[in-house]
Amino acid sequence: MHSKNRQLLIPALAAALVLSGCGGGGAQPPQQGAPPVTVSAPLVRDVVDWDEFVGRFEAIQSVDVRPRASGYLQGVWFKDGQYVQKGQLLFTVDARPAQAAVAQAVAQVAQAQATLANAKTEYARSEALVAQRAASQEELEQRRAAMRSASAQVAAAEANLRAQRLGLGFTRVVAPLSGRISERKVDVGNSVTADQTVLTTIVSVDPVHFVFQGSEALLLKYQRDGSGTRDGTPIKVKLSDETDYTHNGTIDFVDNALDAGAGTIRARAVISNPGGFLKAGMFGSARLEASKPYPAMLVPDTAIMADAARQIVFVVDKTNTVTARPVQTGPLQGNLRVIRSGLNKDDRVVIDGAQRARPGVKVTPQPGQIKEAAPAGGTSDAPDYTAKPAGNR
């Protein structure tokens, strides 16, 4: 009886164990894989540090055009805003009074010349009579004085004629320099006053000045380096809507004293402007070379994060575990940031997928590459980067 019961119990226990094993295996969830991230060693290349300034463009020459003759404005011979050449006719003032004055001066010259001719004749006659003892020496001296007076009157009349002709020329107002002209400020028919009425303004176009303010600390740094006050120091400028410093020039002036209130010093650069695109009054950003080229490590600026009061990058170690590495950063070079300290040249820095990485978490590193690339629209001395996954290391 007991033997029969054992024979029935053994198959039942075996079946129960099989069912129990199957149920336990289905209750365990599958283990998730380590998230993929793109890593690369820091890019090492020579860089130059720059000091940046904000400034404004100014015309090298700016002239208020005023008439040098009074009268009624008779003509305007330019279009508002056009480019004019030096000596080009801009305005005409009623010339009739000046023409009449010239005609009168011509007549006065003729009258003075006639008087001089008569005085010379009288002197010659007196000289002959004195030789014949028919006239006194006193009379001869009187004739000589009259001749000299008539000669002086001719010189005065001729000088007056030149002055009147000059006044006639002043009725034609011409451009004192080549440049861009503004709108006319006086219309035809209005009366203008010599040397007072402003008719328009002209500014020179090429080259232009870029004026900016530098701090006392920067001035001291440049002076100690021996490069802060020398003319000819290169400078690069960009406009507010530009990504690259495309306008090149040189420093041509540094003021002789600092502004006591602001603690800054005024500096000026000459910028080439052949197309006339740069206008007086425009704002721009300039940069000056602040160091000689030196080797530096660079990583994408997007790979740098803030952790409390420090900056960090994620680094993947030999066990593929993420660690947060504090770094000291330098200036931005294009889309890359200079790393002063905190990284080694062989470190694997997370350059893409940092949102999937956390300190202490294992990841699947995929090799990428930090490359230099010029921004769209022009070349640059600042690098860009491109990450290229290339399988597991």
Coordinates of C-alpha atoms in Angstrom, one line a residue:
M1 CA 0.0 0.0 0.0
H2 CA 2.8 2.5 0.9
S3 CA 4.8 1.5 -2.2
K4 CA 1.8 2.2 -4.4
N5 CA 1.3 5.7 -2.8
R6 CA 5.0 6.6 -3.3
Q7 CA 4.7 5.6 -7.0
L8 CA 1.7 8.0 -7.4
L9 CA 3.4 10.9 -5.4
I10 CA 6.7 11.0 -7.3
P11 CA 5.3 11.9 -10.7
A12 CA 3.0 14.5 -9.1
L13 CA 6.0 16.2 -7.3
A14 CA 8.0 16.2 -10.5
A15 CA 5.2 17.9 -12.4
A16 CA 4.8 20.5 -9.7
L17 CA 8.6 21.3 -9.8
V18 CA 8.5 21.7 -13.5
L19 CA 5.5 24.1 -13.3
S20 CA 7.1 26.0 -10.5
G21 CA 10.4 26.5 -12.5
C22 CA 8.5 27.8 -15.5
G23 CA 6.5 30.3 -13.4
G24 CA 9.6 31.7 -11.7
G25 CA 11.5 32.3 -14.9
G26 CA 8.6 34.4 -16.3
A27 CA 8.6 36.8 -13.3
Q28 CA 12.2 38.2 -13.8
P29 CA 12.3 41.3 -16.0
P30 CA 15.0 41.5 -18.7
Q31 CA 18.1 43.7 -17.9
Q32 CA 18.2 47.0 -19.9
G33 CA 21.3 47.8 -21.9
A34 CA 23.7 50.8 -21.2
P35 CA 22.6 54.0 -23.0
P36 CA 24.8 55.0 -26.0
V37 CA 26.8 58.3 -25.9
T38 CA 29.3 59.7 -28.4
V39 CA 32.8 60.4 -26.9
S40 CA 36.0 61.9 -28.2
A41 CA 39.3 63.0 -26.9
P42 CA 39.7 66.8 -26.6
L43 CA 40.8 68.6 -29.8
V44 CA 44.4 69.9 -29.4
R45 CA 45.5 72.8 -31.6
D46 CA 47.0 76.2 -31.4
V47 CA 44.6 79.0 -30.4
V48 CA 44.8 82.8 -29.9
D49 CA 43.0 84.6 -27.1
W50 CA 41.1 87.7 -28.0
D51 CA 39.9 90.8 -26.1
E52 CA 36.5 91.9 -27.3
F53 CA 35.0 95.5 -27.5
V54 CA 31.8 97.1 -28.6
G55 CA 32.1 100.3 -30.6
R56 CA 30.6 102.5 -33.3
F57 CA 31.6 103.4 -36.8
E58 CA 32.4 107.0 -37.6
A59 CA 33.2 108.8 -40.8
I60 CA 36.8 110.0 -41.1
Q61 CA 35.6 113.3 -42.6
S62 CA 32.3 115.0 -42.1
V63 CA 31.5 118.4 -43.5
D64 CA 28.6 120.8 -43.2
V65 CA 28.2 122.4 -46.6
R66 CA 27.6 126.2 -46.3
P67 CA 27.5 128.8 -49.0
R68 CA 30.2 131.5 -49.2
A69 CA 28.0 133.9 -51.0
S70 CA 24.7 135.4 -49.8
G71 CA 21.6 135.5 -51.9
Y72 CA 18.7 133.4 -53.2
L73 CA 19.2 129.7 -53.8
Q74 CA 18.8 129.2 -57.5
G75 CA 19.5 125.5 -58.1
V76 CA 20.2 122.1 -56.5
W77 CA 22.3 119.8 -58.7
F78 CA 22.3 116.4 -56.8
K79 CA 20.0 113.7 -55.6
D80 CA 19.6 113.2 -51.9
G81 CA 21.8 110.4 -50.6
Q82 CA 23.9 110.0 -53.7
Y83 CA 27.7 109.6 -53.9
V84 CA 29.4 112.8 -54.9
Q85 CA 33.0 113.6 -56.1
K86 CA 35.2 116.3 -54.8
G87 CA 34.5 119.5 -56.8
Q88 CA 31.1 118.4 -58.1
L89 CA 28.5 121.2 -58.4
L90 CA 25.9 120.9 -55.6
F91 CA 24.1 124.3 -55.4
T92 CA 24.0 127.6 -57.2
V93 CA 23.2 131.0 -55.7
D94 CA 21.8 133.9 -57.7
A95 CA 24.9 135.2 -59.5
R96 CA 23.5 138.4 -60.9
P97 CA 24.7 140.7 -58.1
A98 CA 28.2 139.1 -58.3
Q99 CA 28.3 139.4 -62.1
A100 CA 27.4 143.1 -61.8
A101 CA 30.2 143.6 -59.2
V102 CA 32.7 141.9 -61.6
A103 CA 31.7 144.2 -64.4
Q104 CA 32.1 147.2 -62.2
A105 CA 35.5 146.0 -61.1
V106 CA 36.6 145.5 -64.8
A107 CA 35.6 149.1 -65.5
Q108 CA 37.6 150.3 -62.5
V109 CA 40.6 148.5 -63.8
A110 CA 40.3 150.1 -67.2
Q111 CA 39.9 153.6 -65.6
A112 CA 43.0 153.1 -63.4
Q113 CA 45.0 151.9 -66.4
A114 CA 44.0 154.9 -68.4
T115 CA 45.0 157.2 -65.5
L116 CA 48.3 155.4 -65.3
A117 CA 49.0 155.8 -69.0
N118 CA 48.3 159.5 -68.8
A119 CA 50.5 159.9 -65.8
K120 CA 53.4 158.1 -67.6
T121 CA 52.9 160.5 -70.6
E122 CA 53.0 163.6 -68.4
Y123 CA 56.1 162.3 -66.6
A124 CA 57.9 161.7 -69.9
R125 CA 57.0 165.2 -71.1
S126 CA 58.2 166.8 -67.9
E127 CA 61.4 164.8 -68.0
A128 CA 62.1 166.2 -71.5
L129 CA 61.3 169.8 -70.5
V130 CA 63.6 169.5 -67.5
A131 CA 66.4 168.4 -69.8
Q132 CA 65.8 171.5 -71.9
R133 CA 65.6 173.6 -68.7
A134 CA 62.0 174.5 -69.6
A135 CA 60.5 172.9 -66.5
S136 CA 61.5 172.8 -62.9
Q137 CA 62.8 169.7 -61.0
E138 CA 59.9 170.2 -58.6
E139 CA 57.4 169.7 -61.5
L140 CA 59.2 166.5 -62.5
E141 CA 58.9 165.1 -59.0
Q142 CA 55.2 165.9 -58.9
R143 CA 54.7 164.0 -62.2
R144 CA 56.7 161.0 -60.9
A145 CA 54.5 160.9 -57.8
A146 CA 51.3 161.1 -59.9
M147 CA 52.6 158.2 -62.0
R148 CA 53.3 156.1 -58.9
S149 CA 49.9 156.8 -57.5
A150 CA 48.2 155.8 -60.7
S151 CA 50.2 152.6 -60.8
A152 CA 49.0 151.8 -57.2
Q153 CA 45.4 152.5 -58.3
V154 CA 45.8 150.0 -61.1
A155 CA 47.1 147.4 -58.6
A156 CA 44.2 148.1 -56.2
A157 CA 41.6 147.9 -59.1
E158 CA 43.0 144.6 -60.3
A159 CA 42.9 143.2 -56.7
N160 CA 39.3 144.3 -56.4
L161 CA 38.6 142.5 -59.7
R162 CA 40.1 139.3 -58.4
A163 CA 38.0 139.5 -55.3
Q164 CA 34.8 140.1 -57.2
R165 CA 35.5 137.2 -59.5
L166 CA 36.2 135.0 -56.4
G167 CA 32.8 136.1 -55.1
L168 CA 31.2 135.2 -58.4
G169 CA 32.8 131.7 -58.1
F170 CA 31.3 131.4 -54.6
T171 CA 27.8 131.4 -56.1
R172 CA 28.7 127.9 -57.2
V173 CA 28.7 125.6 -54.2
V174 CA 30.8 122.5 -54.9
A175 CA 31.6 119.3 -52.9
P176 CA 34.6 119.9 -50.6
L177 CA 35.3 116.1 -50.5
S178 CA 34.2 112.9 -52.1
G179 CA 31.6 111.0 -50.1
R180 CA 28.0 110.3 -49.4
I181 CA 25.8 113.4 -49.4
S182 CA 22.8 113.8 -47.1
E183 CA 19.4 115.4 -48.1
R184 CA 19.2 119.1 -48.9
K185 CA 18.2 121.2 -46.0
V186 CA 17.2 124.4 -48.0
D187 CA 15.0 124.4 -51.1
V188 CA 15.3 126.5 -54.2
G189 CA 14.0 130.1 -53.7
N190 CA 15.1 130.5 -50.1
S191 CA 17.6 133.1 -49.1
V192 CA 20.9 131.9 -47.8
T193 CA 23.6 133.7 -45.8
A194 CA 27.3 133.3 -46.5
D195 CA 29.1 131.0 -44.0
Q196 CA 26.0 130.5 -41.9
T197 CA 23.3 128.5 -43.7
V198 CA 23.8 124.8 -43.6
L199 CA 22.8 123.4 -47.0
T200 CA 23.6 119.7 -46.5
T201 CA 26.3 117.4 -45.1
I202 CA 28.8 115.1 -46.7
V203 CA 30.6 112.2 -45.0
S204 CA 33.6 110.3 -46.4
V205 CA 33.0 106.6 -47.1
D206 CA 36.2 104.7 -47.6
P207 CA 37.9 104.1 -45.2
V208 CA 35.9 104.6 -42.0
H209 CA 36.8 104.8 -38.3
F210 CA 35.8 102.4 -35.7
V211 CA 35.8 104.0 -32.2
F212 CA 35.7 102.0 -29.0
Q213 CA 36.5 102.2 -25.3
G214 CA 39.0 100.0 -23.5
S215 CA 39.4 99.5 -19.7
E216 CA 42.3 100.6 -17.7
A217 CA 43.3 97.0 -16.9
L218 CA 43.5 96.1 -20.6
L219 CA 45.5 99.2 -21.3
L220 CA 48.0 98.3 -18.6
K221 CA 48.2 94.7 -20.0
Y222 CA 48.9 95.9 -23.6
Q223 CA 51.4 98.5 -22.4
R224 CA 53.3 95.9 -20.4
D225 CA 53.3 93.6 -23.4
G226 CA 54.6 96.5 -25.5
S227 CA 51.7 96.4 -28.0
G228 CA 49.0 98.6 -26.5
T229 CA 49.7 102.0 -27.9
R230 CA 51.4 101.3 -31.2
D231 CA 49.8 102.3 -34.4
G232 CA 49.2 99.5 -36.9
T233 CA 47.9 96.9 -34.3
P234 CA 45.5 94.6 -36.3
I235 CA 41.9 94.6 -35.3
K236 CA 38.9 92.6 -36.6
V237 CA 35.3 93.8 -36.5
K238 CA 31.9 92.3 -37.1
L239 CA 28.4 93.8 -37.3
S240 CA 25.5 92.8 -35.1
D241 CA 24.0 90.4 -37.7
E242 CA 27.3 88.8 -38.6
T243 CA 28.8 85.6 -37.1
D244 CA 32.4 86.1 -38.3
Y245 CA 34.8 89.0 -38.0
T246 CA 35.1 89.9 -41.7
H247 CA 36.1 93.6 -41.5
N248 CA 39.8 94.0 -41.0
G249 CA 41.7 97.2 -40.0
T250 CA 44.5 98.6 -37.8
I251 CA 44.6 100.8 -34.7
D252 CA 45.6 104.4 -35.7
F253 CA 44.9 106.3 -32.4
V254 CA 44.8 105.7 -28.7
D255 CA 43.9 108.7 -26.5
N256 CA 46.5 110.3 -24.2
A257 CA 44.4 110.1 -21.0
L258 CA 41.7 107.9 -19.4
D259 CA 38.2 109.1 -18.7
A260 CA 38.4 109.8 -15.0
G261 CA 34.7 109.0 -14.5
A262 CA 34.4 105.8 -16.5
G263 CA 38.0 104.5 -16.1
T264 CA 38.2 103.8 -19.8
I265 CA 40.4 105.1 -22.7
R266 CA 39.3 105.9 -26.2
A267 CA 40.8 104.1 -29.1
R268 CA 40.2 104.2 -32.8
A269 CA 40.9 102.0 -35.8
V270 CA 40.8 102.5 -39.6
I271 CA 38.6 100.0 -41.4
S272 CA 38.6 99.5 -45.2
N273 CA 35.1 100.1 -46.7
P274 CA 35.4 99.8 -50.5
G275 CA 31.8 99.1 -51.1
G276 CA 30.5 101.7 -48.7
F277 CA 28.5 99.2 -46.8
L278 CA 29.6 100.4 -43.4
K279 CA 27.8 103.5 -42.3
A280 CA 28.6 106.1 -39.7
G281 CA 26.6 105.4 -36.5
M282 CA 26.5 101.6 -37.0
F283 CA 27.5 99.5 -33.9
G284 CA 30.0 96.6 -34.1
S285 CA 32.0 94.2 -32.1
A286 CA 35.8 94.3 -32.3
R287 CA 38.5 92.0 -31.1
L288 CA 42.2 92.5 -30.5
E289 CA 44.8 89.7 -30.2
A290 CA 45.4 89.2 -26.5
S291 CA 48.0 86.4 -26.7
K292 CA 50.4 84.7 -29.0
P293 CA 49.3 81.3 -30.5
Y294 CA 49.6 78.5 -27.9
P295 CA 48.5 74.8 -27.8
A296 CA 45.2 74.3 -26.1
M297 CA 42.6 71.6 -25.5
L298 CA 39.1 72.3 -26.9
V299 CA 35.7 70.6 -26.5
P300 CA 32.3 71.5 -27.8
D301 CA 30.8 74.3 -25.8
T302 CA 27.6 72.2 -25.6
A303 CA 29.5 69.5 -23.7
I304 CA 30.1 71.8 -20.7
M305 CA 27.5 71.9 -18.0
A306 CA 27.1 73.9 -14.8
D307 CA 27.1 72.1 -11.4
A308 CA 26.5 74.5 -8.6
A309 CA 29.4 77.0 -8.7
R310 CA 31.6 75.0 -11.0
Q311 CA 31.7 73.8 -14.6
I312 CA 31.9 70.1 -15.5
V313 CA 32.2 67.8 -18.4
F314 CA 31.2 64.1 -18.5
V315 CA 34.1 61.7 -18.9
V316 CA 33.8 58.0 -19.6
D317 CA 36.5 55.9 -17.8
K318 CA 37.9 52.5 -18.7
T319 CA 35.0 50.6 -17.2
N320 CA 32.6 52.7 -19.3
T321 CA 31.3 54.5 -16.2
V322 CA 30.5 58.2 -16.4
T323 CA 32.2 60.6 -14.1
A324 CA 31.7 64.4 -13.7
R325 CA 35.0 66.2 -14.2
P326 CA 35.4 69.8 -13.0
V327 CA 37.2 72.0 -15.5
Q328 CA 38.5 75.5 -15.8
T329 CA 37.3 77.0 -19.1
G330 CA 38.8 79.7 -21.3
P331 CA 37.5 81.7 -24.2
L332 CA 35.1 80.5 -26.9
Q333 CA 36.7 79.6 -30.2
G334 CA 33.9 79.3 -32.7
N335 CA 31.7 76.5 -31.3
L336 CA 34.5 75.1 -29.1
R337 CA 35.5 76.1 -25.6
V338 CA 39.2 76.2 -24.5
I339 CA 39.8 74.0 -21.4
R340 CA 42.5 75.5 -19.2
S341 CA 42.7 72.6 -16.7
G342 CA 40.8 69.5 -15.6
L343 CA 41.2 67.3 -18.7
N344 CA 43.9 65.1 -20.1
K345 CA 44.4 64.8 -23.8
D346 CA 43.4 61.1 -23.7
D347 CA 40.2 61.5 -21.8
R348 CA 37.0 60.3 -23.4
V349 CA 34.7 63.3 -23.2
V350 CA 30.9 62.9 -23.9
I351 CA 30.3 65.3 -26.8
D352 CA 26.8 64.0 -27.7
G353 CA 24.1 62.2 -25.7
A354 CA 25.0 63.9 -22.4
Q355 CA 21.2 63.9 -21.5
R356 CA 21.4 60.1 -21.3
A357 CA 24.5 60.1 -19.1
R358 CA 24.7 60.5 -15.3
P359 CA 27.6 60.2 -12.9
G360 CA 28.2 56.6 -11.9
V361 CA 26.0 55.2 -14.7
K362 CA 27.5 52.8 -17.2
V363 CA 27.2 53.8 -20.9
T364 CA 28.0 52.4 -24.3
P365 CA 30.7 54.8 -25.7
Q366 CA 30.6 55.4 -29.4
P367 CA 33.8 57.1 -30.8
G368 CA 33.3 60.5 -32.4
Q369 CA 35.6 63.2 -33.6
I370 CA 35.9 66.9 -32.9
K371 CA 36.7 68.6 -36.2
E372 CA 37.3 72.2 -37.3
A373 CA 34.8 73.5 -39.7
A374 CA 34.2 77.0 -41.1
P375 CA 30.8 78.6 -40.4
A376 CA 28.4 79.1 -43.3
G377 CA 29.1 82.3 -45.3
G378 CA 32.8 82.5 -44.8
T379 CA 36.0 81.2 -43.3
S380 CA 37.0 81.5 -39.7
D381 CA 39.9 80.9 -37.5
A382 CA 37.6 79.4 -34.9
P383 CA 36.8 75.6 -35.2
D384 CA 33.5 73.9 -35.3
Y385 CA 33.0 70.2 -34.5
T386 CA 31.3 67.1 -36.0
A387 CA 30.8 63.9 -33.9
K388 CA 31.0 60.7 -35.9
P389 CA 29.9 57.4 -34.2
A390 CA 32.2 54.6 -35.2
G391 CA 31.3 51.6 -33.0
N392 CA 32.4 50.5 -29.5
R393 CA 35.9 50.9 -28.2

